[in-house]
Short mmCIF file of C-alpha atoms in Angstrom, two decimals:
data_model
loop_
_atom_site.label_atom_id
_atom_site.label_comp_id
_atom_site.label_asym_id
_atom_site.label_seq_id
_atom_site.Cartn_x
_atom_site.Cartn_y
_atom_site.Cartn_z
CA MET Z 1 0.42 -0.26 -0.60
CA LYS Z 2 1.22 2.59 -0.87
CA LYS Z 3 2.11 6.09 1.54
CA ASN Z 4 -0.08 8.97 2.21
CA ILE Z 5 1.48 11.99 0.80
CA ARG Z 6 0.92 15.81 1.81
CA ILE Z 7 0.46 16.85 -1.96
CA LEU Z 8 -1.57 19.33 -4.05
CA ALA Z 9 -2.72 17.86 -7.77
CA PRO Z 10 -0.50 19.51 -10.75
CA ALA Z 11 -3.84 21.07 -12.12
CA PHE Z 12 -4.26 22.89 -9.45
CA GLY Z 13 -1.42 24.84 -9.14
CA ILE Z 14 -2.12 27.74 -11.03
CA ALA Z 15 -4.73 29.62 -9.41
CA MET Z 16 -3.99 29.09 -6.51
CA LEU Z 17 -1.33 31.09 -6.89
CA THR Z 18 -2.64 33.93 -9.08
CA ALA Z 19 -4.60 33.92 -5.32
CA LEU Z 20 -2.19 33.58 -2.46
CA CYS Z 21 0.87 34.41 -3.61
CA PHE Z 22 1.73 37.89 -2.90
CA SER Z 23 4.54 39.78 -5.73
CA GLY Z 24 8.16 38.29 -4.32
CA CYS Z 25 6.92 34.89 -4.34
CA GLY Z 26 8.64 33.61 -7.20
CA ASN Z 27 11.57 34.46 -5.95
CA LYS Z 28 10.66 32.54 -2.34
CA TYR Z 29 10.31 29.65 -3.65
CA LYS Z 30 13.34 29.99 -5.42
CA GLU Z 31 14.89 30.34 -3.30
CA ILE Z 32 13.63 27.51 -1.04
CA TYR Z 33 13.84 25.08 -4.31
CA GLU Z 34 18.00 26.71 -5.43
CA GLN Z 35 18.37 25.18 -0.90
CA ALA Z 36 15.99 21.53 -1.18
CA GLU Z 37 19.05 20.78 -4.63
CA LYS Z 38 22.51 21.33 -2.04
CA ASP Z 39 20.64 20.00 0.76
CA LEU Z 40 19.81 16.74 -1.51
CA ASP Z 41 23.67 17.26 -2.72
CA GLN Z 42 25.12 17.33 0.67
CA GLY Z 43 22.68 14.18 1.37
CA MET Z 44 20.69 16.30 4.35
CA TYR Z 45 17.55 14.04 2.84
CA ASP Z 46 14.56 15.38 5.15
CA PHE Z 47 15.23 19.34 4.93
CA ALA Z 48 15.56 18.75 1.12
CA LEU Z 49 12.30 16.57 0.83
CA ASP Z 50 10.52 19.21 3.65
CA GLU Z 51 11.64 22.45 0.74
CA PHE Z 52 10.80 20.07 -2.06
CA ARG Z 53 7.28 19.64 -1.02
CA GLN Z 54 7.59 24.00 0.37
CA THR Z 55 7.84 23.81 -3.60
CA ILE Z 56 5.90 22.03 -5.08
CA GLU Z 57 3.17 22.74 -3.08
CA GLY Z 58 3.93 26.94 -3.33
CA ASN Z 59 3.52 25.55 -7.57
CA TYR Z 60 7.53 26.16 -8.12
CA ASN Z 61 9.40 24.29 -10.73
CA VAL Z 62 6.77 20.98 -10.01
CA PRO Z 63 7.65 18.44 -12.03
CA GLN Z 64 12.15 18.35 -10.16
CA SER Z 65 10.55 19.16 -6.82
CA TYR Z 66 8.07 15.54 -7.66
CA ARG Z 67 11.24 14.23 -9.04
CA GLY Z 68 13.56 16.24 -5.82
CA ALA Z 69 10.76 15.08 -3.34
CA GLY Z 70 11.24 11.56 -4.74
CA VAL Z 71 14.54 11.21 -4.96
CA ALA Z 72 14.90 12.33 -1.40
CA SER Z 73 12.53 9.33 -0.14
CA MET Z 74 14.98 7.23 -2.15
CA LYS Z 75 17.31 8.01 -0.22
CA ARG Z 76 15.77 7.81 2.67
CA GLY Z 77 14.75 4.23 2.02
CA GLU Z 78 10.77 4.63 0.99
CA TYR Z 79 10.81 3.96 -1.65
CA GLU Z 80 6.99 3.22 -2.39
CA THR Z 81 6.87 7.64 -1.32
CA ALA Z 82 10.26 7.59 -4.28
CA ILE Z 83 7.25 6.18 -6.78
CA GLU Z 84 4.26 8.74 -5.64
CA TYR Z 85 6.39 10.90 -6.57
CA PHE Z 86 8.05 10.41 -9.99
CA ASP Z 87 4.82 9.49 -10.57
CA TYR Z 88 3.48 12.81 -10.32
CA ALA Z 89 5.61 13.74 -12.13
CA LEU Z 90 6.32 11.91 -15.07
CA GLY Z 91 1.94 13.05 -14.80
CA TYR Z 92 2.67 16.63 -16.62
CA GLU Z 93 3.20 17.05 -20.33
CA LYS Z 94 6.52 17.90 -22.14
CA LEU Z 95 8.67 16.86 -19.50
CA GLY Z 96 11.37 17.26 -21.76
CA THR Z 97 13.34 13.83 -23.74
CA SER Z 98 15.63 14.48 -21.03
CA LEU Z 99 13.91 14.83 -18.21
CA GLU Z 100 11.46 11.36 -19.18
CA LYS Z 101 14.66 9.95 -19.28
CA ASP Z 102 15.65 10.56 -15.79
CA LEU Z 103 12.62 10.09 -13.72
CA LEU Z 104 11.37 6.94 -15.44
CA ASP Z 105 15.64 5.22 -14.30
CA TYR Z 106 14.29 7.18 -10.99
CA ARG Z 107 11.52 4.76 -10.86
CA ALA Z 108 12.03 1.85 -12.20
CA THR Z 109 15.12 2.10 -9.13
CA ALA Z 110 12.79 2.54 -6.72
CA ASN Z 111 11.31 -0.86 -8.21
CA LEU Z 112 14.21 -2.69 -8.31
CA LYS Z 113 14.50 -1.80 -4.50
CA LEU Z 114 11.69 -3.30 -3.72
CA GLY Z 115 11.92 -6.02 -5.63
CA ASN Z 116 9.26 -4.76 -8.60
CA ALA Z 117 11.27 -6.13 -11.18
CA SER Z 118 8.68 -6.02 -14.25
CA GLU Z 119 6.96 -2.85 -13.11
CA ALA Z 120 11.30 -1.77 -13.37
CA MET Z 121 11.66 -3.31 -16.70
CA SER Z 122 7.82 -1.78 -17.91
CA ASP Z 123 10.17 1.80 -17.58
CA CYS Z 124 13.36 0.61 -18.97
CA GLN Z 125 10.96 -0.08 -22.34
CA LYS Z 126 9.85 3.20 -22.26
CA LEU Z 127 13.45 4.05 -21.84
CA LEU Z 128 14.24 1.94 -24.95
CA SER Z 129 10.74 3.38 -26.33
CA LEU Z 130 12.86 7.21 -26.04
CA GLY Z 131 16.12 7.30 -27.78
CA SER Z 132 20.03 6.14 -27.41
CA LEU Z 133 20.97 5.20 -23.71
CA ASN Z 134 23.45 5.78 -22.59
CA GLN Z 135 26.57 3.65 -20.13
CA ASP Z 136 23.80 3.62 -17.18
CA GLU Z 137 20.88 3.37 -18.43
CA TYR Z 138 21.69 0.12 -20.77
CA PHE Z 139 23.46 -0.73 -16.90
CA LEU Z 140 20.26 -0.70 -15.45
CA LEU Z 141 18.59 -2.31 -18.00
CA GLY Z 142 21.18 -5.12 -17.54
CA LYS Z 143 20.45 -5.08 -13.77
CA VAL Z 144 16.49 -5.46 -14.04
CA ALA Z 145 16.61 -8.67 -16.58
CA LEU Z 146 19.39 -9.96 -14.65
CA GLU Z 147 16.75 -9.29 -11.61
CA LEU Z 148 14.14 -10.98 -14.04
CA ASP Z 149 16.39 -14.49 -14.74
CA SER Z 150 16.81 -13.52 -18.31
CA TYR Z 151 20.58 -13.40 -18.18
CA ASP Z 152 21.25 -13.38 -22.06
CA GLU Z 153 19.11 -10.29 -21.94
CA ALA Z 154 21.17 -8.89 -18.83
CA ALA Z 155 24.11 -9.83 -20.74
CA ASP Z 156 23.48 -8.32 -24.14
CA TYR Z 157 22.49 -4.91 -22.18
CA PHE Z 158 25.67 -4.96 -19.59
CA GLN Z 159 28.23 -5.30 -22.70
CA LYS Z 160 26.51 -2.38 -24.77
CA SER Z 161 26.81 0.08 -21.21
CA PHE Z 162 30.53 -1.70 -21.19
CA ALA Z 163 30.96 -0.29 -24.81
CA GLU Z 164 30.21 2.73 -23.61
CA ASN Z 165 32.47 3.10 -21.00
CA THR Z 166 34.85 0.49 -21.22
CA ASP Z 167 36.60 2.41 -17.74
CA HIS Z 168 37.18 0.52 -14.07
CA ASP Z 169 33.75 2.06 -12.55
CA THR Z 170 31.88 0.86 -15.44
CA ALA Z 171 34.40 -2.66 -15.07
CA ILE Z 172 33.13 -2.98 -11.50
CA GLU Z 173 29.63 -2.51 -11.31
CA ILE Z 174 28.93 -5.08 -13.48
CA TYR Z 175 30.39 -7.53 -11.44
CA GLN Z 176 29.05 -5.74 -7.94
CA ALA Z 177 25.56 -6.16 -10.43
CA TYR Z 178 26.35 -10.73 -11.25
CA VAL Z 179 28.03 -10.59 -8.04
CA GLU Z 180 24.85 -10.37 -5.56
CA LYS Z 181 22.84 -12.94 -8.23
CA GLY Z 182 26.13 -15.75 -7.60
CA MET Z 183 27.38 -15.30 -11.01
CA GLU Z 184 30.97 -13.56 -9.66
CA ALA Z 185 32.80 -15.30 -12.64
CA ASP Z 186 29.87 -12.56 -15.41
CA GLY Z 187 31.38 -10.42 -13.05
CA THR Z 188 35.34 -10.67 -13.45
CA ALA Z 189 35.70 -10.44 -17.47
CA TYR Z 190 34.14 -7.74 -17.22
CA LEU Z 191 37.08 -7.25 -14.16
CA GLU Z 192 40.02 -8.68 -16.35
CA ALA Z 193 38.57 -6.94 -20.01
CA SER Z 194 39.23 -3.16 -17.79
CA LEU Z 195 42.68 -4.43 -17.07
CA ASN Z 196 43.88 -4.47 -21.01
CA THR Z 197 45.03 -0.75 -20.83
CA SER Z 198 47.86 -0.15 -20.70
CA PRO Z 199 48.56 3.08 -16.55
CA LYS Z 200 50.20 5.98 -17.36
CA THR Z 201 48.48 8.12 -14.40
CA ALA Z 202 48.59 7.96 -10.47
CA GLU Z 203 45.36 7.95 -11.30
CA ASP Z 204 45.15 5.04 -13.30
CA TYR Z 205 47.58 3.02 -11.08
CA TYR Z 206 44.22 4.00 -7.99
CA ASP Z 207 41.69 1.61 -11.26
CA ARG Z 208 43.92 -0.85 -11.25
CA GLY Z 209 44.74 -1.28 -7.71
CA ARG Z 210 40.61 -1.18 -7.29
CA VAL Z 211 40.13 -3.50 -9.94
CA TYR Z 212 42.56 -5.85 -8.05
CA TYR Z 213 40.79 -5.86 -4.87
CA TYR Z 214 37.90 -6.16 -6.02
CA MET Z 215 39.28 -9.97 -7.64
CA ASP Z 216 40.92 -10.96 -3.92
CA ASP Z 217 44.28 -10.73 -5.54
CA TYR Z 218 45.49 -8.40 -3.01
CA ASN Z 219 49.35 -8.63 -3.90
CA GLN Z 220 49.28 -7.07 -7.59
CA ALA Z 221 46.24 -4.87 -5.51
CA GLN Z 222 48.41 -4.04 -3.39
CA GLN Z 223 52.10 -3.49 -6.38
CA GLU Z 224 49.17 -1.23 -8.36
CA LEU Z 225 48.56 1.29 -4.73
CA ILE Z 226 51.94 1.33 -4.22
CA THR Z 227 53.34 2.95 -7.02
CA ALA Z 228 49.27 5.16 -7.58
CA VAL Z 229 50.59 7.10 -3.79
CA ASN Z 230 54.86 6.96 -5.14
CA GLN Z 231 53.49 8.83 -8.09
CA GLY Z 232 50.35 11.14 -5.10
CA SER Z 233 47.33 9.34 -5.05
CA THR Z 234 45.78 9.98 -1.75
CA GLU Z 235 43.13 7.74 -2.47
CA ALA Z 236 45.39 4.87 -3.06
CA MET Z 237 46.65 5.55 -0.02
CA LEU Z 238 43.42 4.44 1.73
CA LEU Z 239 42.57 1.66 -0.37
CA LEU Z 240 46.07 0.61 0.28
CA GLY Z 241 45.17 0.98 3.82
CA SER Z 242 42.35 -1.46 2.83
CA VAL Z 243 44.23 -4.06 1.29
CA TYR Z 244 46.77 -4.55 4.78
CA LEU Z 245 43.71 -5.04 6.48
CA ALA Z 246 42.71 -7.47 3.93
CA ARG Z 247 45.56 -9.17 4.97
CA ASN Z 248 45.57 -8.25 9.08
CA ASP Z 249 48.37 -6.21 8.72
CA THR Z 250 46.89 -4.48 10.62
CA SER Z 251 50.72 -1.85 11.80
CA ASN Z 252 51.20 -1.20 7.94
CA ALA Z 253 47.69 -0.31 7.40
CA ARG Z 254 47.63 2.42 10.53
CA ALA Z 255 50.92 3.58 9.02
CA MET Z 256 48.58 5.09 5.25
CA TYR Z 257 46.02 5.75 7.41
CA LEU Z 258 48.23 8.18 9.20
CA GLN Z 259 49.93 8.82 6.04
CA TYR Z 260 46.62 9.88 4.42
CA VAL Z 261 45.26 11.19 7.82
CA SER Z 262 48.70 14.18 8.52
CA GLU Z 263 48.23 14.55 4.39
CA GLU Z 264 44.49 15.84 3.55
CA GLY Z 265 42.95 18.28 5.57
CA ASN Z 266 39.53 16.12 5.67
CA ALA Z 267 40.18 13.63 7.32
CA ALA Z 268 37.51 11.64 8.30
CA LYS Z 269 38.28 8.45 5.72
CA GLY Z 270 41.83 8.38 7.65
CA TYR Z 271 40.12 8.38 10.82
CA ASN Z 272 37.92 5.35 10.50
CA GLY Z 273 40.46 3.17 8.69
CA LEU Z 274 42.87 4.13 12.18
CA ALA Z 275 39.51 2.60 14.05
CA MET Z 276 39.08 -0.29 11.86
CA CYS Z 277 42.61 -1.33 12.76
CA ASP Z 278 41.89 -0.10 16.30
CA ILE Z 279 39.08 -2.62 16.41
CA GLU Z 280 40.99 -5.15 14.78
CA ASP Z 281 43.19 -5.54 17.42
CA GLY Z 282 41.06 -5.33 20.42
CA ASN Z 283 41.72 -1.21 21.00
CA TYR Z 284 38.07 0.29 21.35
CA SER Z 285 38.97 3.30 23.07
CA SER Z 286 41.16 4.18 20.88
CA ALA Z 287 38.56 3.70 18.25
CA LEU Z 288 35.98 5.12 19.90
CA GLN Z 289 38.60 8.23 20.60
CA ASN Z 290 39.41 7.54 16.35
CA ILE Z 291 35.75 8.28 15.35
CA GLN Z 292 34.84 11.38 17.80
CA MET Z 293 37.76 12.10 15.86
CA GLY Z 294 36.31 12.03 12.37
CA LEU Z 295 33.24 13.06 13.33
CA GLU Z 296 34.47 16.50 13.71
CA ASN Z 297 34.60 17.08 9.97
CA ALA Z 298 32.60 14.63 8.64
CA SER Z 299 30.85 14.92 5.06
CA THR Z 300 27.45 12.72 5.35
CA SER Z 301 29.10 9.34 3.79
CA GLU Z 302 31.74 9.50 5.98
CA MET Z 303 29.71 10.10 8.72
CA GLN Z 304 27.49 7.21 7.45
CA ASP Z 305 31.35 5.29 7.62
CA LEU Z 306 32.02 6.47 11.16
CA MET Z 307 28.36 5.81 13.14
CA PHE Z 308 28.49 1.84 12.30
CA ASN Z 309 32.10 1.25 12.98
CA GLU Z 310 30.46 3.10 16.59
CA ILE Z 311 27.80 0.69 16.66
CA VAL Z 312 30.71 -1.40 16.52
CA VAL Z 313 32.36 -1.36 18.76
CA TYR Z 314 29.69 -1.45 21.26
CA GLU Z 315 29.31 -4.76 20.02
CA LYS Z 316 31.88 -5.86 20.23
CA GLN Z 317 32.96 -4.65 23.65
CA LEU Z 318 29.60 -6.45 24.74
CA ASP Z 319 27.74 -3.37 25.62
CA PHE Z 320 24.92 -4.04 24.22
CA THR Z 321 22.46 -0.91 25.38
CA THR Z 322 24.63 1.87 24.02
CA ALA Z 323 24.70 0.21 20.57
CA LEU Z 324 21.29 -0.67 20.19
CA GLN Z 325 21.26 3.79 21.26
CA LYS Z 326 23.49 4.66 18.50
CA THR Z 327 21.42 1.98 16.47
CA GLU Z 328 18.86 3.70 16.68
CA SER Z 329 19.75 6.96 16.31
CA TYR Z 330 22.08 6.21 12.51
CA LEU Z 331 18.98 4.84 11.29
CA ASN Z 332 16.88 7.75 12.04
CA LEU Z 333 20.46 9.23 9.80
CA PHE Z 334 20.90 6.44 7.12
CA PRO Z 335 17.36 4.29 6.81
CA ALA Z 336 17.52 3.18 3.88
CA ASP Z 337 20.68 0.94 5.76
CA GLU Z 338 19.00 -2.15 5.85
CA ALA Z 339 22.60 -3.33 7.56
CA ALA Z 340 21.43 -1.41 9.94
CA LYS Z 341 17.64 -3.13 10.18
CA LYS Z 342 18.88 -5.94 10.41
CA GLU Z 343 21.54 -4.44 13.50
CA LEU Z 344 19.77 -3.32 15.25
CA THR Z 345 17.14 -6.38 15.32
CA PHE Z 346 20.24 -8.66 17.35
CA LEU Z 347 20.20 -5.65 20.01
CA GLN Z 348 16.48 -5.63 20.31
CA SER Z 349 16.79 -9.33 21.21
CA ARG Z 350 19.94 -9.37 23.25
CA THR Z 351 18.71 -6.23 25.17
CA GLY Z 352 15.71 -7.27 25.48
CA ILE Z 353 14.06 -4.05 23.23
CA ILE Z 354 11.24 -5.03 21.35
CA GLN Z 355 9.19 -2.12 20.14
#
């Protein structure tokens, strides 16, 4: 059942605007809309959703406002509500091909999250009817076809996606889609194909290191990433730290994260890495200190990793009550995290607190 959302029907806005808005009303909603876009981009999804609702009610940039509200709802894990917003946006005439394709893409993705693969494929077919597809759109079709167990069709779409862009990111995305279906070998072929070009820059070596990391070839990943670090890639320091952690080498991992902290102004990711080393070594008080240091200047995505590891620390200390409180706070900010939802259920069972 779809959730009820407080919105005005599209045809109602013009009359209301004429009757109720004084001069300057448009500027007011323009400012709200611009702030909503900024909040959405920065991961402030609650604020963005509230602001997009205001611009919908103010009849400002309505299809785009419905789109923004839908995206914010998706980020909050409210996929049914998101689909309803996308439905309203797609009900408008003269959207323009670009916006229509964008909305269909998002609606298909939301349906896929809900397990509605047939509905997602219906939107994908509409995407096909609107003209040539880009790399991301071919990838989406492949993922939906894979969910429907249409393996040959999925392979065809993935091949077209990879042909549009043969970079390492595309290969990793396709690999992960296959892994989710237990078809790792099919995905590995794309990782191997992405390694065919010779590296020239630090970014090239970093990307190759990422691919080898996903292939669990830590020896080769280490070699590529050391080259990237030597050529000045700070992102390679973080991944090299992860490689060392995967090999239970916390000493070298810690050295990489400390180097990252010393070279980066905003070092939240480095502190998160140090906390992971502390967790591996059983030094939980140090882990909490590093998490707090990281949280001081963390972006939304960085905050998510740090807060989740904070839950892990308290659980490792068998402080299930505090871990439960931290998980509840975490889910208030990141309600779509399925791993955290499972953690909440586990902690509720351990504390006897069922809500």
